[in-house]
Coordinates of N, CA and C and ligand atoms in Angstrom, one line a residue:
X13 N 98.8 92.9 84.4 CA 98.1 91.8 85.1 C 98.3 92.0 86.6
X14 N 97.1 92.4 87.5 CA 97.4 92.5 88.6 C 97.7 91.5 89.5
X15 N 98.7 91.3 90.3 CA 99.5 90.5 91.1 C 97.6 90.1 92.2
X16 N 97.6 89.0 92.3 CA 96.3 88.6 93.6 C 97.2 88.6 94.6
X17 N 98.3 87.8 94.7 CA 98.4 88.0 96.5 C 98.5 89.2 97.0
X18 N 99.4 90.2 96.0 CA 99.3 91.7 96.6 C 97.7 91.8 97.1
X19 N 97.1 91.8 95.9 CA 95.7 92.9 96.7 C 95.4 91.8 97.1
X20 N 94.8 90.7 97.6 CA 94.2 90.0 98.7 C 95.2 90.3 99.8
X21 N 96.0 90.8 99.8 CA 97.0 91.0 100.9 C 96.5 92.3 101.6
X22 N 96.4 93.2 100.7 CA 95.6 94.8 100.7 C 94.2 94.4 101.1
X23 N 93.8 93.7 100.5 CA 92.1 93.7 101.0 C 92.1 93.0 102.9
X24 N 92.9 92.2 103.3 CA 93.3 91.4 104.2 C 93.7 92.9 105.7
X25 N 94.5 93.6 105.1 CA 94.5 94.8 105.8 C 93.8 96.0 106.1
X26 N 93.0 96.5 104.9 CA 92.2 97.2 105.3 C 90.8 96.5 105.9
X27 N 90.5 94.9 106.0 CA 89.8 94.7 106.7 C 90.4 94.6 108.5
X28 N 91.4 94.8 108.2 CA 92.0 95.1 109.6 C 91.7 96.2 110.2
X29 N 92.4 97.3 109.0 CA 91.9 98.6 109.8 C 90.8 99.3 110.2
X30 N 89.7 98.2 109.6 CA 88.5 98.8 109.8 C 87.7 98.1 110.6
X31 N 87.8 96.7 110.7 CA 87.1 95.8 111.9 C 87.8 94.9 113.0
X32 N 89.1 95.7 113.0 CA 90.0 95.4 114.5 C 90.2 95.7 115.0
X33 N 89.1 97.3 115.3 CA 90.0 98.2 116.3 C 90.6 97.8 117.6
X34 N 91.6 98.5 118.5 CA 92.2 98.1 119.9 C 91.1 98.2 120.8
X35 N 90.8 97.5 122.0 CA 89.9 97.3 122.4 C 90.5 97.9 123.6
X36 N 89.8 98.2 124.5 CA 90.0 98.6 126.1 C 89.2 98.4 127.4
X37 N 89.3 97.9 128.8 CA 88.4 98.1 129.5 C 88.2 99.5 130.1
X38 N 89.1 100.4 130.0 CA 89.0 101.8 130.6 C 88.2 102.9 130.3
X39 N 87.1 102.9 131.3 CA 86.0 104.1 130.7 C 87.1 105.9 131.5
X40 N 86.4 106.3 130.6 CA 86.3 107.8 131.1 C 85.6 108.4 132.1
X41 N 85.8 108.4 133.1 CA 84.5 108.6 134.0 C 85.0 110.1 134.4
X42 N 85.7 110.9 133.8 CA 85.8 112.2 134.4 C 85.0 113.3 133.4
X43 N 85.1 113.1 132.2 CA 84.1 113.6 131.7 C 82.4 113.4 132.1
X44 N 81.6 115.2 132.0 CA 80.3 115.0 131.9 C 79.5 114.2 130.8
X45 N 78.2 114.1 130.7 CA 78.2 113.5 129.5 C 78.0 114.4 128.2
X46 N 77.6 115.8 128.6 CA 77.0 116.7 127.2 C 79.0 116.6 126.7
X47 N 79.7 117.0 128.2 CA 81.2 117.3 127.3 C 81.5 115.7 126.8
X48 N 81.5 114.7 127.5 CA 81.6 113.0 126.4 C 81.4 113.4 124.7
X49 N 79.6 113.9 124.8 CA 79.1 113.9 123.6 C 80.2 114.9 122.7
X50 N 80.8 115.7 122.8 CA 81.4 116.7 122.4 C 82.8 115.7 121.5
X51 N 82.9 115.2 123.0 CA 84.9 114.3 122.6 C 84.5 113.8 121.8
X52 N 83.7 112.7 121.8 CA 83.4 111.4 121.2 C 83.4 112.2 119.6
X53 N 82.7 113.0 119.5 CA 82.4 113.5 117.9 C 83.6 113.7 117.2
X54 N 84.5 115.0 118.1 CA 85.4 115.4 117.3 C 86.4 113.9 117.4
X55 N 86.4 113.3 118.2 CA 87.7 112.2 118.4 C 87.1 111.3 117.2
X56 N 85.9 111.0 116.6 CA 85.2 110.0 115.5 C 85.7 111.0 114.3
X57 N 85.8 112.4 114.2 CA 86.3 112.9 113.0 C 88.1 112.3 112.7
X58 N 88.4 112.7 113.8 CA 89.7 112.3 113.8 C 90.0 110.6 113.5
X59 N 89.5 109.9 113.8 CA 89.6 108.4 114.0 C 89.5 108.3 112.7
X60 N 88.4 108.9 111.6 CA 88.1 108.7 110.3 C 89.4 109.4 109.2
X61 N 89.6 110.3 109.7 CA 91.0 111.0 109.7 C 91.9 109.9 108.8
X62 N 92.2 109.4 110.5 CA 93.3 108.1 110.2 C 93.2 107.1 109.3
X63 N 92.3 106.6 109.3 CA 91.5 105.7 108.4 C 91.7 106.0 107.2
X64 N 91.1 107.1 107.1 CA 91.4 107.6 105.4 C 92.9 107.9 105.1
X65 N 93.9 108.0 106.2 CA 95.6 108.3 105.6 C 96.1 107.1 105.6
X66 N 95.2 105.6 106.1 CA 96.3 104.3 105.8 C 95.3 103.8 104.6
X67 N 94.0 104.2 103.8 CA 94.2 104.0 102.7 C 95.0 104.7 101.2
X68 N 94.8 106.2 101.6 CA 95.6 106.7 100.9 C 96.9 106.1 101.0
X69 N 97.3 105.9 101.7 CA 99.0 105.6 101.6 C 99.0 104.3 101.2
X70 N 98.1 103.2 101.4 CA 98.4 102.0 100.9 C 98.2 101.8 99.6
X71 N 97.0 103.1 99.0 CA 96.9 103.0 97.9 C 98.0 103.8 97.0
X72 N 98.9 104.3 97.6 CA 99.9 104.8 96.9 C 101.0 104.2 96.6
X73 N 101.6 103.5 97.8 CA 102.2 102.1 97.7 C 101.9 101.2 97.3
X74 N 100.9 100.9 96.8 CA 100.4 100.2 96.0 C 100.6 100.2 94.8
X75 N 100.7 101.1 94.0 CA 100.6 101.4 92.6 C 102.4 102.2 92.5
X76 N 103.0 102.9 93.2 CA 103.7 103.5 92.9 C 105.1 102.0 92.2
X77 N 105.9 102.8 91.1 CA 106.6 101.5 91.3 C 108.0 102.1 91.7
X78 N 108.2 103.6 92.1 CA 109.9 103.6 93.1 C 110.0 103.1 94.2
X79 N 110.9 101.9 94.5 CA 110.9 101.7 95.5 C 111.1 101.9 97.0
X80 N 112.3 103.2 96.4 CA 112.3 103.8 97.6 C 110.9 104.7 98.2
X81 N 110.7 105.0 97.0 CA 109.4 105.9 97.3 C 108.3 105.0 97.9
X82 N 108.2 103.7 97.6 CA 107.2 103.2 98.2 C 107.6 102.9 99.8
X83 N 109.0 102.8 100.0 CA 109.8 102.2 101.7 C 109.1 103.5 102.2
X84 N 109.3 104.6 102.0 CA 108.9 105.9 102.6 C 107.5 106.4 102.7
X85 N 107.0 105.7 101.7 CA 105.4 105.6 102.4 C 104.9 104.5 103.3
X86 N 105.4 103.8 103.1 CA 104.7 102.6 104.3 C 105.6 103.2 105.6
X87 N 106.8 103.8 105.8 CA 107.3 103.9 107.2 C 106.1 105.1 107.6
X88 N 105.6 105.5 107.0 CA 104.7 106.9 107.0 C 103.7 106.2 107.6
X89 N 103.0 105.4 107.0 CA 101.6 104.6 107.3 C 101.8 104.0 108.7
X90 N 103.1 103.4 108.6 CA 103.1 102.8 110.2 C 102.9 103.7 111.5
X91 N 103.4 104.8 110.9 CA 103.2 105.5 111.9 C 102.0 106.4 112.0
X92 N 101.3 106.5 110.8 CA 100.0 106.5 111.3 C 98.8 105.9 111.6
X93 N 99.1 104.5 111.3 CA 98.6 103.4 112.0 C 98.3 103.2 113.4
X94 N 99.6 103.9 114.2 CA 99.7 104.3 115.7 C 98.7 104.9 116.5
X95 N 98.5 106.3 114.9 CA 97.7 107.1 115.5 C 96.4 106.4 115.3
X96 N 96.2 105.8 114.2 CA 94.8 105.3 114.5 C 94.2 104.2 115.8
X97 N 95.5 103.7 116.3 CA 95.5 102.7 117.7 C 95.3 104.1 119.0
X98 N 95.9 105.1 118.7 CA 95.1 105.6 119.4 C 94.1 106.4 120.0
X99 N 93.4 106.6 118.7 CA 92.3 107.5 118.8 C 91.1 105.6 118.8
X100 N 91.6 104.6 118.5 CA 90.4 103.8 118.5 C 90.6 103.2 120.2
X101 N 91.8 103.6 121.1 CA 92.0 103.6 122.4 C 91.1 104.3 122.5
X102 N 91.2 105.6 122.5 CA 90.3 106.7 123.1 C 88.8 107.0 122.8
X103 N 88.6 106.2 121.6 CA 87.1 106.5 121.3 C 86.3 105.1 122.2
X104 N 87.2 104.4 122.4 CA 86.7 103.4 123.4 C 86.6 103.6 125.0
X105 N 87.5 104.3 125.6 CA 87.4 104.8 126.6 C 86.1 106.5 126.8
X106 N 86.2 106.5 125.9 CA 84.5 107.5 125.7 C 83.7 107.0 125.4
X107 N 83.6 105.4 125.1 CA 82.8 105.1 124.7 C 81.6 105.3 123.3
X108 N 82.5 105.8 122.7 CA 82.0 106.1 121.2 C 81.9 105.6 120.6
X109 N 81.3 106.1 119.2 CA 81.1 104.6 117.8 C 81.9 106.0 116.9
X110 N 82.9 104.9 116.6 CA 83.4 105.1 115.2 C 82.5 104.9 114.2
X111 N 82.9 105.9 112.6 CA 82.0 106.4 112.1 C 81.4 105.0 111.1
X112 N 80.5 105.1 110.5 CA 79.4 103.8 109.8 C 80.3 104.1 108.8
X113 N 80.9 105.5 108.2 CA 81.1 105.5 107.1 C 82.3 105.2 106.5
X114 N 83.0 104.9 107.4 CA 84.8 104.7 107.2 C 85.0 103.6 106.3
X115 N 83.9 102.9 106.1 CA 84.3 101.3 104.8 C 84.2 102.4 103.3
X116 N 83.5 103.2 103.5 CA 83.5 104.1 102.4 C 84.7 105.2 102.1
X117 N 84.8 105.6 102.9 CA 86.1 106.5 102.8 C 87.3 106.1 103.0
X118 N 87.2 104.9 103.2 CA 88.5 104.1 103.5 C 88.5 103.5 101.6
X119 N 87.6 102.7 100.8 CA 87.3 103.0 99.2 C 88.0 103.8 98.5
X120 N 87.1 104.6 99.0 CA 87.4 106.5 97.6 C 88.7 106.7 98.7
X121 N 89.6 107.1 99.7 CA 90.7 106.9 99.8 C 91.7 106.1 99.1
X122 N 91.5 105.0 99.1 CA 92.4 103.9 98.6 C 92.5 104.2 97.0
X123 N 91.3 104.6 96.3 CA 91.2 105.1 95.0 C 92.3 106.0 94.3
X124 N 91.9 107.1 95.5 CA 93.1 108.3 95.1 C 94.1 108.0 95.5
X125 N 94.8 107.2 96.3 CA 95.8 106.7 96.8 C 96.8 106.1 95.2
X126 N 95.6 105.2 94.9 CA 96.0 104.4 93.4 C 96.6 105.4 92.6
X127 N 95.5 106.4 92.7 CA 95.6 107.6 91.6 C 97.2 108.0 92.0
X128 N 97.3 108.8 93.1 CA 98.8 109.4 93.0 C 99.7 108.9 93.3
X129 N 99.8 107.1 93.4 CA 100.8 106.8 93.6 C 101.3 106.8 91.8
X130 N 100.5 106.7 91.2 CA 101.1 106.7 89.3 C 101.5 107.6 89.0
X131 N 101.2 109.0 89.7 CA 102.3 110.5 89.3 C 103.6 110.1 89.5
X132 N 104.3 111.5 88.7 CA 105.3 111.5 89.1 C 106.1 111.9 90.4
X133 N 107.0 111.4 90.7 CA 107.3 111.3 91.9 C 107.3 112.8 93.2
X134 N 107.8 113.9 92.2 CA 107.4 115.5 92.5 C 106.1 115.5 92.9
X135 N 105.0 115.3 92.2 CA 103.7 115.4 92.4 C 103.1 114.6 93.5
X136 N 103.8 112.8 93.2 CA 103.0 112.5 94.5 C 103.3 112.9 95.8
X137 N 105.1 113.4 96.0 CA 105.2 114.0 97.3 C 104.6 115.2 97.7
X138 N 103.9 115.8 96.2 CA 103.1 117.3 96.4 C 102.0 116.7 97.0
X139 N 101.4 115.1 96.7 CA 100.4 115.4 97.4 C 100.0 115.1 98.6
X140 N 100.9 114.3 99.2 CA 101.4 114.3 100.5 C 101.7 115.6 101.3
X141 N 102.5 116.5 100.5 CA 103.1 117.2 101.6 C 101.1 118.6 101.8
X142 N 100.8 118.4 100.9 CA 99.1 119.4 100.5 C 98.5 118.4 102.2
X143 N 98.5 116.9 101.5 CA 97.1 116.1 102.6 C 98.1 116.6 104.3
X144 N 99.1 116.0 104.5 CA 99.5 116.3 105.8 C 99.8 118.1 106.6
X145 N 99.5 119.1 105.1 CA 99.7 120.6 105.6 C 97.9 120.8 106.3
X146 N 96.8 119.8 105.1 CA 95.6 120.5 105.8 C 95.2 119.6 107.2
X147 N 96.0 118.4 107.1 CA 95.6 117.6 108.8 C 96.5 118.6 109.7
X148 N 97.3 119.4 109.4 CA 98.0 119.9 110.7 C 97.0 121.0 110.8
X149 N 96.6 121.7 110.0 CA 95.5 122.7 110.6 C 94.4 122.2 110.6
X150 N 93.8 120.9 110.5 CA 92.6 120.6 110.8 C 92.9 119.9 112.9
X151 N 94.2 119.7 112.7 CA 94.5 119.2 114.1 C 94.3 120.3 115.2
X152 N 94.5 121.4 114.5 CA 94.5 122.6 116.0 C 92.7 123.1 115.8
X153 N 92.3 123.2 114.4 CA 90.7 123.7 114.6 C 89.9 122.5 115.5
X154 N 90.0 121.1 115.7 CA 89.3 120.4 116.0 C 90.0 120.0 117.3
X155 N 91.3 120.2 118.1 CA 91.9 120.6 119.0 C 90.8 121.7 120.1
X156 N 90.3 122.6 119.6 CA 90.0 123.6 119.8 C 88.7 123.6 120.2
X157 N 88.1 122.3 119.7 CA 86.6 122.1 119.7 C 86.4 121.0 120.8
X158 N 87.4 120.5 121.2 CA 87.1 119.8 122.3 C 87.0 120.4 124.2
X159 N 86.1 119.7 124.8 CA 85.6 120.7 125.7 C 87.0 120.6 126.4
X160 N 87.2 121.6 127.6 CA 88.6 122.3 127.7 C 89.0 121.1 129.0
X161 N 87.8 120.2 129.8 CA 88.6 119.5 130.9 C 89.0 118.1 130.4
X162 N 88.9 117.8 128.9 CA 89.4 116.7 128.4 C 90.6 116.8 127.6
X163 N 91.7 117.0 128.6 CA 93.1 117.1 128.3 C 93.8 116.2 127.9
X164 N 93.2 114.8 127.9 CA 93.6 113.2 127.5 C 93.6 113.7 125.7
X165 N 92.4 113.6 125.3 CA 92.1 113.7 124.0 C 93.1 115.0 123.3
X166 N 93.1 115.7 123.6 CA 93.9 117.1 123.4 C 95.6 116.7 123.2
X167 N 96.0 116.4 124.7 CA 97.2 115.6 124.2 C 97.7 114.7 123.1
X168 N 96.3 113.8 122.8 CA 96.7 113.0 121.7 C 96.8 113.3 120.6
X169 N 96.1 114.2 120.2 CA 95.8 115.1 119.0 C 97.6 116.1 119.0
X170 N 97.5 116.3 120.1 CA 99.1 117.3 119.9 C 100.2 116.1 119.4
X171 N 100.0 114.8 120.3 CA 101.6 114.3 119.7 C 101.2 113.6 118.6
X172 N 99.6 113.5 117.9 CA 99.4 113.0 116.3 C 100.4 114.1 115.5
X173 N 100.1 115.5 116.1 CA 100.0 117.0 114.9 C 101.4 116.8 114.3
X174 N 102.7 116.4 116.2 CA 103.9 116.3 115.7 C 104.2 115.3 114.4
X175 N 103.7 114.0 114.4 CA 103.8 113.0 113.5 C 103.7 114.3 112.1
X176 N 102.2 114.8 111.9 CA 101.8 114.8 110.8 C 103.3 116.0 110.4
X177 N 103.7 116.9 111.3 CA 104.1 117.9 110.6 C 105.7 117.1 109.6
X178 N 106.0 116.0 110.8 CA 106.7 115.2 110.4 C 107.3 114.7 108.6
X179 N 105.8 114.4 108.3 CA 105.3 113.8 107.5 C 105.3 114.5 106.3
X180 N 105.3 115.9 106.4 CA 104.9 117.1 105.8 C 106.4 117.6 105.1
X181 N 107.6 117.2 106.3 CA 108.7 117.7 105.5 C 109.3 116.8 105.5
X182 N 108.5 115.4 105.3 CA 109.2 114.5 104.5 C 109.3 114.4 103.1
X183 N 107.6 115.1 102.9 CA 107.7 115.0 101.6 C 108.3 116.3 100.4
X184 N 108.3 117.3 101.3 CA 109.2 118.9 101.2 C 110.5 118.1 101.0
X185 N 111.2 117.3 101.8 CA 113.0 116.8 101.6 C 112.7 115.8 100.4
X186 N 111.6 115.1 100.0 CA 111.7 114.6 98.7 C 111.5 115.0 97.4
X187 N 111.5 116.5 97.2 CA 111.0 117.2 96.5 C 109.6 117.6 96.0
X188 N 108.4 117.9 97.0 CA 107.2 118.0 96.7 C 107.0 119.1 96.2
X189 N 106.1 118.9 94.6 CA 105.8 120.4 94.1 C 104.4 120.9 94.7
X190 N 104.2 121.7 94.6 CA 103.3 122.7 95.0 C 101.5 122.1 94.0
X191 N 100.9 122.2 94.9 CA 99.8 121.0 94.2 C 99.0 122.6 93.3
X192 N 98.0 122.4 92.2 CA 97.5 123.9 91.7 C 96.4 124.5 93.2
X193 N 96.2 125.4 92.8 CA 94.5 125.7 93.5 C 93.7 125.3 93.5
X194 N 93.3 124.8 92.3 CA 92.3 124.0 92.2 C 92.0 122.3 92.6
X195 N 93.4 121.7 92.8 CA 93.6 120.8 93.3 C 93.7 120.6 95.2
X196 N 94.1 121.4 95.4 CA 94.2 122.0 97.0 C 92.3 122.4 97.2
X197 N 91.9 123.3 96.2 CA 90.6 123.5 97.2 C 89.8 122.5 96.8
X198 N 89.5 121.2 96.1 CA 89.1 120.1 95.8 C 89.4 119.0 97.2
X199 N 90.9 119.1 97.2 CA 91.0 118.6 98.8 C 90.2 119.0 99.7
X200 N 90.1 119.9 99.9 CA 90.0 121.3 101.6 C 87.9 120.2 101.5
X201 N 87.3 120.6 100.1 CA 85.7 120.8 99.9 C 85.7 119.1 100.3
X202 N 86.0 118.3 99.9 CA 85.8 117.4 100.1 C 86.4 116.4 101.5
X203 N 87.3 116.9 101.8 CA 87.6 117.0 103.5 C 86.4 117.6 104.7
X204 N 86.3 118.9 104.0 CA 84.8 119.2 105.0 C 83.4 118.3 105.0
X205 N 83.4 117.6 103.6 CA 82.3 116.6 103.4 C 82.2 115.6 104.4
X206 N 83.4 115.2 104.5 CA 83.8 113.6 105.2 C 84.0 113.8 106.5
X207 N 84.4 115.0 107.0 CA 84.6 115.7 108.4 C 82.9 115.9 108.9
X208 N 82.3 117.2 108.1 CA 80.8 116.9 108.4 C 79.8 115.8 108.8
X209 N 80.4 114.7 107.9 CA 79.2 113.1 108.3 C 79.9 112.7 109.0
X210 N 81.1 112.9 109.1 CA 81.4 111.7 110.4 C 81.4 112.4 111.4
X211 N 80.7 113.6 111.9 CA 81.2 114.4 113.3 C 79.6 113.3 113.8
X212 N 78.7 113.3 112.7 CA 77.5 113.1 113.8 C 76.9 111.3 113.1
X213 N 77.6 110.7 112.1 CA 77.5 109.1 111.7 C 78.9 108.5 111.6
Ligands
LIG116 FE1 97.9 110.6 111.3
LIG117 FE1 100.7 112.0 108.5

């Protein structure tokens, strides 16, 4: 029987994460606008990024029933919660739209979240330590793609990467196994999916 205040509790936050972003009066006025159009995209991939790692995680904590294991995902979420205050800083000071799609992938996130918070404990830190190995290399390829006089955005992306790698051998120190191949490139395909529509919706 599922607990209601829990999930009205959960439903109560991810309408947070998705229709509170931090607000700002500070434009960007050093960027051109073709390079704006550039930031804004890759900084909206990234913003969805985040989005999708505080449903995963909430959906993992959610379902998982270790409790330590669940204290160590929510310290994880909080801190990527941060990152998502600050890329919704920065996509405001570019003045960008975060992506239409994020109520959706914030969903099928929370989904799989459910899903691996019910493995066993080896596995779900496999699948953690898999999601935070491909954001650290998705952090330097889309790092990379931003135009070169927007050093704001760049920096932020560097002290996210530290978080993620953070994150990565947290779940290595709690024993993560090794996810199959076929699980890993299921990740990677469907990562490029949600990276693709939100670079340009
Ligand atoms: Fe993050
Ligand atoms: Fe992370």
């Amino acid at each position: 029987m599922p607990n209601i205040d829990n999930m009205l509790k959960e439903i109560d936050y991810a309408l947070n994460v998705l229709f509170e972003p931090v607000k700002t009066d500070i434009r960007d006025v050093n960027l051109k606008s073709n390079d704006k159009k550039v930031s804004q995209r890759v900084m909206r991939v990234n913003h969805m990024g985040e989005v999708c790692a505080q449903a995963l995680y909430r959906g993992q904590a959610y379902t998982t029933n270790d409790t330590s294991q669940k204290r160590i995902i929510l310290d994880m979420c909080e801190e990527e919660k941060e990152h998502l205050n600050m890329l919704n800083l920065r996509m405001n000071e570019l003045e960008g739209k975060t992506s239409y799609l994020n109520t959706l992938w914030y969903l099928s996130s929370f989904a799989i979240g459910t899903f691996v918070g019910k493995l066993e404990k080896n596995k779900s830190f496999g699948f953690i330590y898999e999601t935070e190995d491909q954001v650290e290399a998705h952090l330097d390829e889309y790092t990379e793609k931003l135009p070169d006089n927007d050093q704001r955005s760049k920096e932020i992306l560097n002290d996210i990467k530290i978080d993620e790698t953070k994150h990565k051998n947290t779940a290595k120190d709690h024993g993560s196994v090794e996810l199959s191949d076929s699980a890993k490139k299921l990740m990677t395909i469907s990562s490029k999916i949600m990276k693709k529509m939100s670079f340009y919706i």
